[in-house]
Tab-separated table of C-alpha atoms in Angstrom:
chain	number	residue	atom	x	y	z
J	32	MET	CA	35.300	22.239	56.487
J	33	SER	CA	38.645	24.078	55.549
J	34	ASP	CA	41.611	23.380	58.131
J	35	TYR	CA	40.819	26.638	59.806
J	36	ASP	CA	37.478	28.609	59.346
J	37	ASN	CA	37.024	31.586	61.742
J	38	SER	CA	33.588	32.630	60.275
J	39	GLY	CA	30.708	32.447	62.556
J	40	VAL	CA	29.478	34.470	65.616
J	41	THR	CA	31.799	37.157	67.017
J	42	GLU	CA	31.178	39.461	70.086
J	43	THR	CA	30.447	42.296	67.772
J	44	ASP	CA	27.645	40.329	65.923
J	45	ALA	CA	24.663	42.521	66.124
J	46	SER	CA	22.310	39.428	66.929
J	47	VAL	CA	24.744	37.656	69.183
J	48	THR	CA	22.905	36.071	72.102
J	49	ALA	CA	23.903	33.935	75.101
J	50	SER	CA	23.651	30.679	73.452
J	51	ASP	CA	25.288	31.553	70.153
J	52	PHE	CA	28.833	30.804	71.416
J	53	LYS	CA	27.908	27.360	72.773
J	54	VAL	CA	25.799	26.462	69.277
J	55	GLU	CA	28.790	27.575	67.420
J	56	VAL	CA	31.406	25.425	69.325
J	57	GLY	CA	28.965	22.588	69.500
J	58	ALA	CA	28.428	22.488	65.654
J	59	ARG	CA	32.326	22.707	64.903
J	60	LEU	CA	33.273	20.107	67.257
J	61	GLN	CA	30.762	17.525	66.047
J	62	ALA	CA	32.032	18.565	62.451
J	63	ILE	CA	35.668	17.879	63.249
J	64	ARG	CA	34.525	14.492	65.100
J	65	GLU	CA	32.887	13.306	61.904
J	66	GLU	CA	35.784	14.591	59.933
J	67	ARG	CA	37.961	12.124	61.855
J	68	GLY	CA	35.646	9.195	61.396
J	69	LEU	CA	35.120	9.146	65.271
J	70	THR	CA	32.071	8.181	67.451
J	71	ARG	CA	30.290	9.868	70.392
J	72	GLU	CA	30.771	6.927	72.234
J	73	SER	CA	34.915	6.854	71.728
J	74	ALA	CA	34.581	10.929	72.659
J	75	ALA	CA	32.767	9.889	75.686
J	76	GLU	CA	35.094	7.196	76.569
J	77	VAL	CA	38.153	9.764	76.347
J	78	LEU	CA	36.413	12.401	78.541
J	79	ARG	CA	35.136	9.520	81.077
J	80	CYS	CA	31.545	11.180	80.677
J	81	SER	CA	28.314	10.028	79.308
J	82	VAL	CA	27.746	9.866	75.486
J	83	ASP	CA	24.407	12.121	76.411
J	84	LYS	CA	26.952	15.032	77.461
J	85	ILE	CA	28.753	14.638	74.223
J	86	GLY	CA	25.745	14.883	72.378
J	87	SER	CA	24.342	17.668	74.340
J	88	SER	CA	27.771	19.713	73.950
J	89	GLU	CA	27.387	19.236	69.997
J	90	ARG	CA	24.032	20.350	70.085
J	91	GLY	CA	24.983	23.654	71.780
J	92	ARG	CA	23.112	23.170	74.999
J	93	THR	CA	26.152	22.266	77.329
J	94	ALA	CA	29.546	23.937	77.753
J	95	LEU	CA	32.548	21.733	78.257
J	96	SER	CA	35.355	22.688	80.831
J	97	ALA	CA	38.664	24.124	79.709
J	98	VAL	CA	40.287	20.659	80.550
J	99	GLU	CA	37.630	18.887	78.702
J	100	MET	CA	37.866	21.066	75.662
J	101	SER	CA	41.602	20.183	75.725
J	102	ILE	CA	41.611	16.608	76.076
J	103	LEU	CA	38.915	16.719	73.306
J	104	LEU	CA	40.887	18.632	70.759
J	105	ASP	CA	43.995	16.440	71.665
J	106	PHE	CA	41.873	13.385	70.843
J	107	TYR	CA	40.704	15.024	67.698
J	108	ASP	CA	44.268	16.140	66.598
J	109	VAL	CA	43.337	19.952	66.137
J	110	ARG	CA	46.215	22.071	66.367
J	111	GLY	CA	47.555	25.603	65.457
J	112	ALA	CA	45.116	28.548	64.586
J	113	ARG	CA	42.209	26.376	64.418
J	114	ARG	CA	42.410	25.152	68.043
J	115	GLU	CA	43.179	28.644	69.030
J	116	HIS	CA	40.052	29.781	67.603
J	117	LEU	CA	37.877	26.900	69.212
J	118	GLU	CA	39.384	27.417	72.518
J	119	ALA	CA	38.776	30.915	72.264
J	120	LEU	CA	35.097	30.605	71.297
J	121	ALA	CA	34.805	27.952	74.163
J	122	GLU	CA	35.710	30.419	76.855
J	123	LYS	CA	33.269	32.856	75.387
J	124	ALA	CA	30.618	30.194	75.565
J	125	LYS	CA	31.121	30.083	79.370
J	126	LYS	CA	30.852	33.971	80.008
J	127	ARG	CA	27.790	35.455	81.326
J	128	ARG	CA	26.002	37.747	79.197
J	129	SER	CA	23.063	40.253	79.562
J	130	PRO	CA	19.891	38.434	79.581
J	131	ALA	CA	17.390	38.590	76.389
J	132	PRO	CA	15.025	41.331	76.522
J	133	TRP	CA	12.284	38.551	76.783
J	134	SER	CA	14.083	36.504	79.319
J	135	ALA	CA	12.315	37.857	82.288
J	136	ALA	CA	8.759	37.970	80.816
J	137	VAL	CA	8.538	34.415	79.675
J	138	SER	CA	8.250	30.889	81.535
J	139	PRO	CA	11.184	28.561	81.644
J	140	ARG	CA	9.503	26.235	79.004
J	141	LEU	CA	9.319	28.739	76.415
J	142	LYS	CA	12.951	29.876	77.179
J	143	ARG	CA	14.747	27.184	74.990
J	144	PHE	CA	12.464	28.092	71.993
J	145	PHE	CA	13.172	31.717	72.250
J	146	GLN	CA	17.047	31.151	72.178
J	147	LEU	CA	16.547	28.700	69.255
J	148	GLU	CA	14.496	31.511	67.393
J	149	GLU	CA	17.005	34.199	68.257
J	150	THR	CA	19.752	32.119	66.738
J	151	ALA	CA	17.617	30.880	63.763
J	152	VAL	CA	18.859	31.424	60.015
J	153	ARG	CA	15.417	30.606	59.063
J	154	VAL	CA	11.820	30.212	60.394
J	155	ARG	CA	8.682	28.534	58.559
J	156	THR	CA	5.674	28.531	60.564
J	157	TYR	CA	2.113	27.868	60.493
J	158	ASN	CA	-1.138	28.939	62.684
J	159	PRO	CA	-4.604	28.372	61.786
J	160	LEU	CA	-5.976	31.317	63.736
J	161	LEU	CA	-3.324	33.856	64.929
J	162	VAL	CA	-0.520	35.788	63.094
J	163	HIS	CA	2.999	34.711	64.490
J	164	GLY	CA	4.681	36.667	66.992
J	165	LEU	CA	7.374	37.813	64.860
J	166	ALA	CA	5.012	39.783	62.700
J	167	GLN	CA	2.606	40.903	65.034
J	168	THR	CA	2.066	44.679	65.650
J	169	GLU	CA	2.334	46.039	69.077
J	170	ASP	CA	-1.522	46.684	69.450
J	171	TYR	CA	-2.023	42.950	67.937
J	172	ALA	CA	0.157	41.591	70.868
J	173	ARG	CA	-1.475	43.550	73.313
J	174	ALA	CA	-4.885	42.340	72.332
J	175	LEU	CA	-4.065	38.904	72.432
J	176	ILE	CA	-1.959	39.051	75.741
J	177	ALA	CA	-4.487	41.082	77.658
J	178	GLY	CA	-7.463	38.767	76.338
J	179	GLU	CA	-5.643	35.741	77.938
J	180	GLY	CA	-6.794	37.174	81.277
J	181	GLY	CA	-4.982	36.511	84.764
J	182	ARG	CA	-2.649	39.199	84.381
J	183	ARG	CA	-2.083	42.749	85.610
J	184	PRO	CA	-1.645	45.881	83.464
J	185	ALA	CA	2.033	45.756	84.329
J	186	GLN	CA	2.664	41.953	83.307
J	187	VAL	CA	0.715	42.765	80.196
J	188	GLU	CA	3.150	45.531	79.009
J	189	GLN	CA	6.385	43.371	80.046
J	190	LEU	CA	4.929	40.679	77.796
J	191	VAL	CA	4.362	42.980	74.974
J	192	ARG	CA	7.695	44.507	75.329
J	193	ALA	CA	9.321	40.980	75.275
J	194	ARG	CA	7.206	40.034	72.181
J	195	MET	CA	8.289	43.033	70.428
J	196	ALA	CA	12.017	42.566	71.209
J	197	ARG	CA	12.049	39.309	69.394
J	198	LYS	CA	10.804	41.196	65.950
J	199	ALA	CA	14.431	42.443	66.086
J	200	ARG	CA	15.456	39.269	64.222
J	201	LEU	CA	13.917	40.676	61.230
J	202	ASN	CA	16.209	43.742	60.874
J	203	GLY	CA	19.845	43.875	61.290
J	204	PRO	CA	22.775	42.722	59.131
J	205	SER	CA	21.503	39.121	59.242
J	206	PRO	CA	17.968	38.780	59.522
J	207	VAL	CA	16.068	35.721	59.883
J	208	SER	CA	14.384	34.498	56.687
J	209	LEU	CA	10.755	34.237	57.662
J	210	THR	CA	7.885	32.379	55.966
J	211	ILE	CA	4.453	32.513	57.361
J	212	ALA	CA	1.514	30.536	56.299
J	213	ILE	CA	-1.839	31.797	57.531
J	214	PRO	CA	-5.653	30.992	56.595
J	215	GLU	CA	-7.761	33.907	55.646
J	216	ALA	CA	-9.821	33.106	58.365
J	217	GLY	CA	-7.413	33.797	60.906
J	218	LEU	CA	-6.984	37.449	59.070
J	219	ARG	CA	-10.894	37.875	59.442
J	220	SER	CA	-10.915	36.915	63.121
J	221	GLY	CA	-11.678	40.651	64.385
J	222	ILE	CA	-9.051	40.459	67.144
J	223	GLY	CA	-9.174	43.765	68.935
J	224	GLY	CA	-11.437	45.368	66.544
J	225	PRO	CA	-11.588	46.022	62.849
J	226	GLU	CA	-9.194	49.180	62.858
J	227	LEU	CA	-6.785	47.046	64.986
J	228	MET	CA	-6.710	44.328	62.265
J	229	ARG	CA	-6.484	46.538	59.621
J	230	GLY	CA	-3.442	47.672	61.045
J	231	GLN	CA	-2.157	44.222	61.812
J	232	ILE	CA	-2.801	43.155	58.076
J	233	GLU	CA	-1.228	46.452	56.704
J	234	HIS	CA	1.872	45.354	58.679
J	235	LEU	CA	1.937	41.865	56.933
J	236	ILE	CA	1.621	43.621	53.610
J	237	GLU	CA	4.577	46.023	54.387
J	238	LEU	CA	6.763	42.793	55.790
J	239	SER	CA	5.867	41.021	52.455
J	240	THR	CA	6.660	43.708	50.140
J	241	SER	CA	9.827	44.989	51.548
J	242	GLY	CA	11.350	41.215	51.474
J	243	ARG	CA	11.478	40.916	55.188
J	244	ALA	CA	9.377	38.113	55.321
J	245	ASP	CA	7.338	35.751	53.072
J	246	ILE	CA	3.714	35.900	53.705
J	247	ARG	CA	1.570	32.931	52.310
J	248	VAL	CA	-2.140	33.227	52.657
J	249	ILE	CA	-4.316	30.167	52.292
J	250	PRO	CA	-7.884	31.242	50.997
J	251	ASN	CA	-10.999	30.253	52.563
J	252	GLY	CA	-12.369	27.300	50.636
J	253	PRO	CA	-13.200	23.354	50.898
J	254	ALA	CA	-9.312	22.356	50.728
J	255	VAL	CA	-8.090	20.149	53.407
J	256	TYR	CA	-4.234	19.967	53.904
J	257	ARG	CA	-1.977	18.277	56.506
J	258	SER	CA	-1.516	19.973	59.984
J	259	GLN	CA	-4.465	22.168	59.348
J	260	SER	CA	-5.534	22.186	62.965
J	261	PHE	CA	-2.586	23.231	65.037
J	262	ALA	CA	0.250	25.633	65.271
J	263	PHE	CA	3.623	24.744	64.371
J	264	SER	CA	7.130	26.393	63.829
J	265	ILE	CA	10.196	24.786	61.901
J	266	LEU	CA	13.327	26.412	62.830
J	267	ASP	CA	16.946	26.164	61.323
J	268	PRO	CA	19.055	27.524	64.103
J	269	ALA	CA	22.709	28.795	63.399
J	270	GLY	CA	25.379	25.949	63.415
J	271	ARG	CA	22.738	22.901	63.642
J	272	ARG	CA	22.415	20.434	60.831
J	273	ASN	CA	18.874	19.402	61.264
J	274	PRO	CA	16.037	21.885	61.990
J	275	VAL	CA	13.743	21.710	64.901
J	276	VAL	CA	10.021	21.732	65.327
J	277	TYR	CA	8.040	23.478	68.010
J	278	LEU	CA	4.506	22.504	68.267
J	279	GLU	CA	2.140	24.744	70.292
J	280	HIS	CA	-0.939	23.519	72.386
J	281	MET	CA	-2.950	25.619	74.762
J	282	LEU	CA	-0.936	24.600	78.083
J	283	ASP	CA	2.728	24.026	76.881
J	284	GLY	CA	4.876	23.588	73.843
J	285	VAL	CA	7.132	20.672	72.887
J	286	LEU	CA	10.457	20.654	70.801
J	287	ILE	CA	10.908	17.857	68.258
J	288	GLU	CA	14.261	17.355	67.323
J	289	ASP	CA	13.924	13.774	65.547
J	290	ALA	CA	15.152	14.342	62.215
J	291	ALA	CA	12.681	11.747	60.594
J	292	ARG	CA	9.738	13.450	62.738
J	293	VAL	CA	11.045	16.983	61.735
J	294	SER	CA	11.004	15.901	57.930
J	295	GLU	CA	7.336	15.140	58.392
J	296	PHE	CA	6.461	18.524	59.352
J	297	GLU	CA	8.931	20.007	56.566
J	298	ASP	CA	6.862	17.891	53.751
J	299	ALA	CA	3.540	19.072	55.354
J	300	PHE	CA	4.584	22.945	55.220
J	301	GLU	CA	5.976	22.601	51.728
J	302	ASP	CA	2.874	20.928	50.862
J	303	MET	CA	0.656	23.633	52.287
J	304	LEU	CA	2.546	26.475	50.234
J	305	ASN	CA	2.524	24.555	46.922
J	306	THR	CA	-0.888	23.158	47.008
J	307	VAL	CA	-3.254	25.646	49.136
J	308	ALA	CA	-1.529	28.869	49.589
J	309	LEU	CA	-1.520	31.594	47.101
J	310	SER	CA	1.655	32.865	46.020
J	311	PRO	CA	3.702	35.777	47.761
J	312	GLY	CA	2.157	38.384	44.999
J	313	ASP	CA	-1.748	37.057	45.180
J	314	SER	CA	-1.388	36.955	48.984
J	315	VAL	CA	-0.750	40.580	49.144
J	316	THR	CA	-3.563	41.230	47.018
J	317	LEU	CA	-6.042	39.112	49.340
J	318	LEU	CA	-4.385	41.093	52.199
J	319	ALA	CA	-5.322	44.222	50.839
J	320	THR	CA	-8.897	43.016	50.060
J	321	VAL	CA	-9.171	42.025	53.613
J	322	ALA	CA	-7.854	45.030	54.978
J	323	GLU	CA	-10.337	47.054	53.005
J	324	GLN	CA	-13.098	45.192	54.125
J	325	PRO	CA	-15.353	46.231	57.398
């Protein structure tokens, strides 16, 4: 890292979110600490806090107070323009911002995943049965959400709007890099009826041919591969050194942050792309074939 680097999120960034500044500050503090050859334990001793708090602040989960920030920057011997910039970012990290469009529509257990998704620079995802939320059409999303049952029409529409708001990550000046792996069987599921599925598949074709997403179809066949039966997403959030994994199941989802375990999912995903998934061009050809069939 240079002595002073003012790149990163700003309040005028089109995709800035409530957690962006905390993530940015945390990543910079961690980088400076490691530059100085210092440990989290030594930083915690100076602040008279737990090591967990230092780790939480470096991961962008916790904002330090102005006093804590000043003490830590003194300890790290950060001066001049670099210090001023970090202190300004830290102040922005503590300000309340308008809630994200989906914030009122999702349960607390999903909010952290969506926050990570909003700041991710890359998302790699696999689902054995369904199209990922970032690539769903409005009609497809509505059919899925309504089909889960137990919601009034107004609640269904609120969740549909929230899901569509997430798709903004595919547009703008800094779109997320999205790779979706999906089995052919998931495209032939018939959710919502033939016309609805045709529209969804045509949308996947458009995402692929426009370069907004890398869609990789796994054709029907006898191949068996790792992670075949469950859905997961690998996210590379801005400002973090290591990606995280979101593992879905029926009632909840789990975030995995341990680097060794995340690496297992990355290896499984790459193996999937390299051994059983079609190339982007061949995937588009198969998508077009499925869309034309009744």
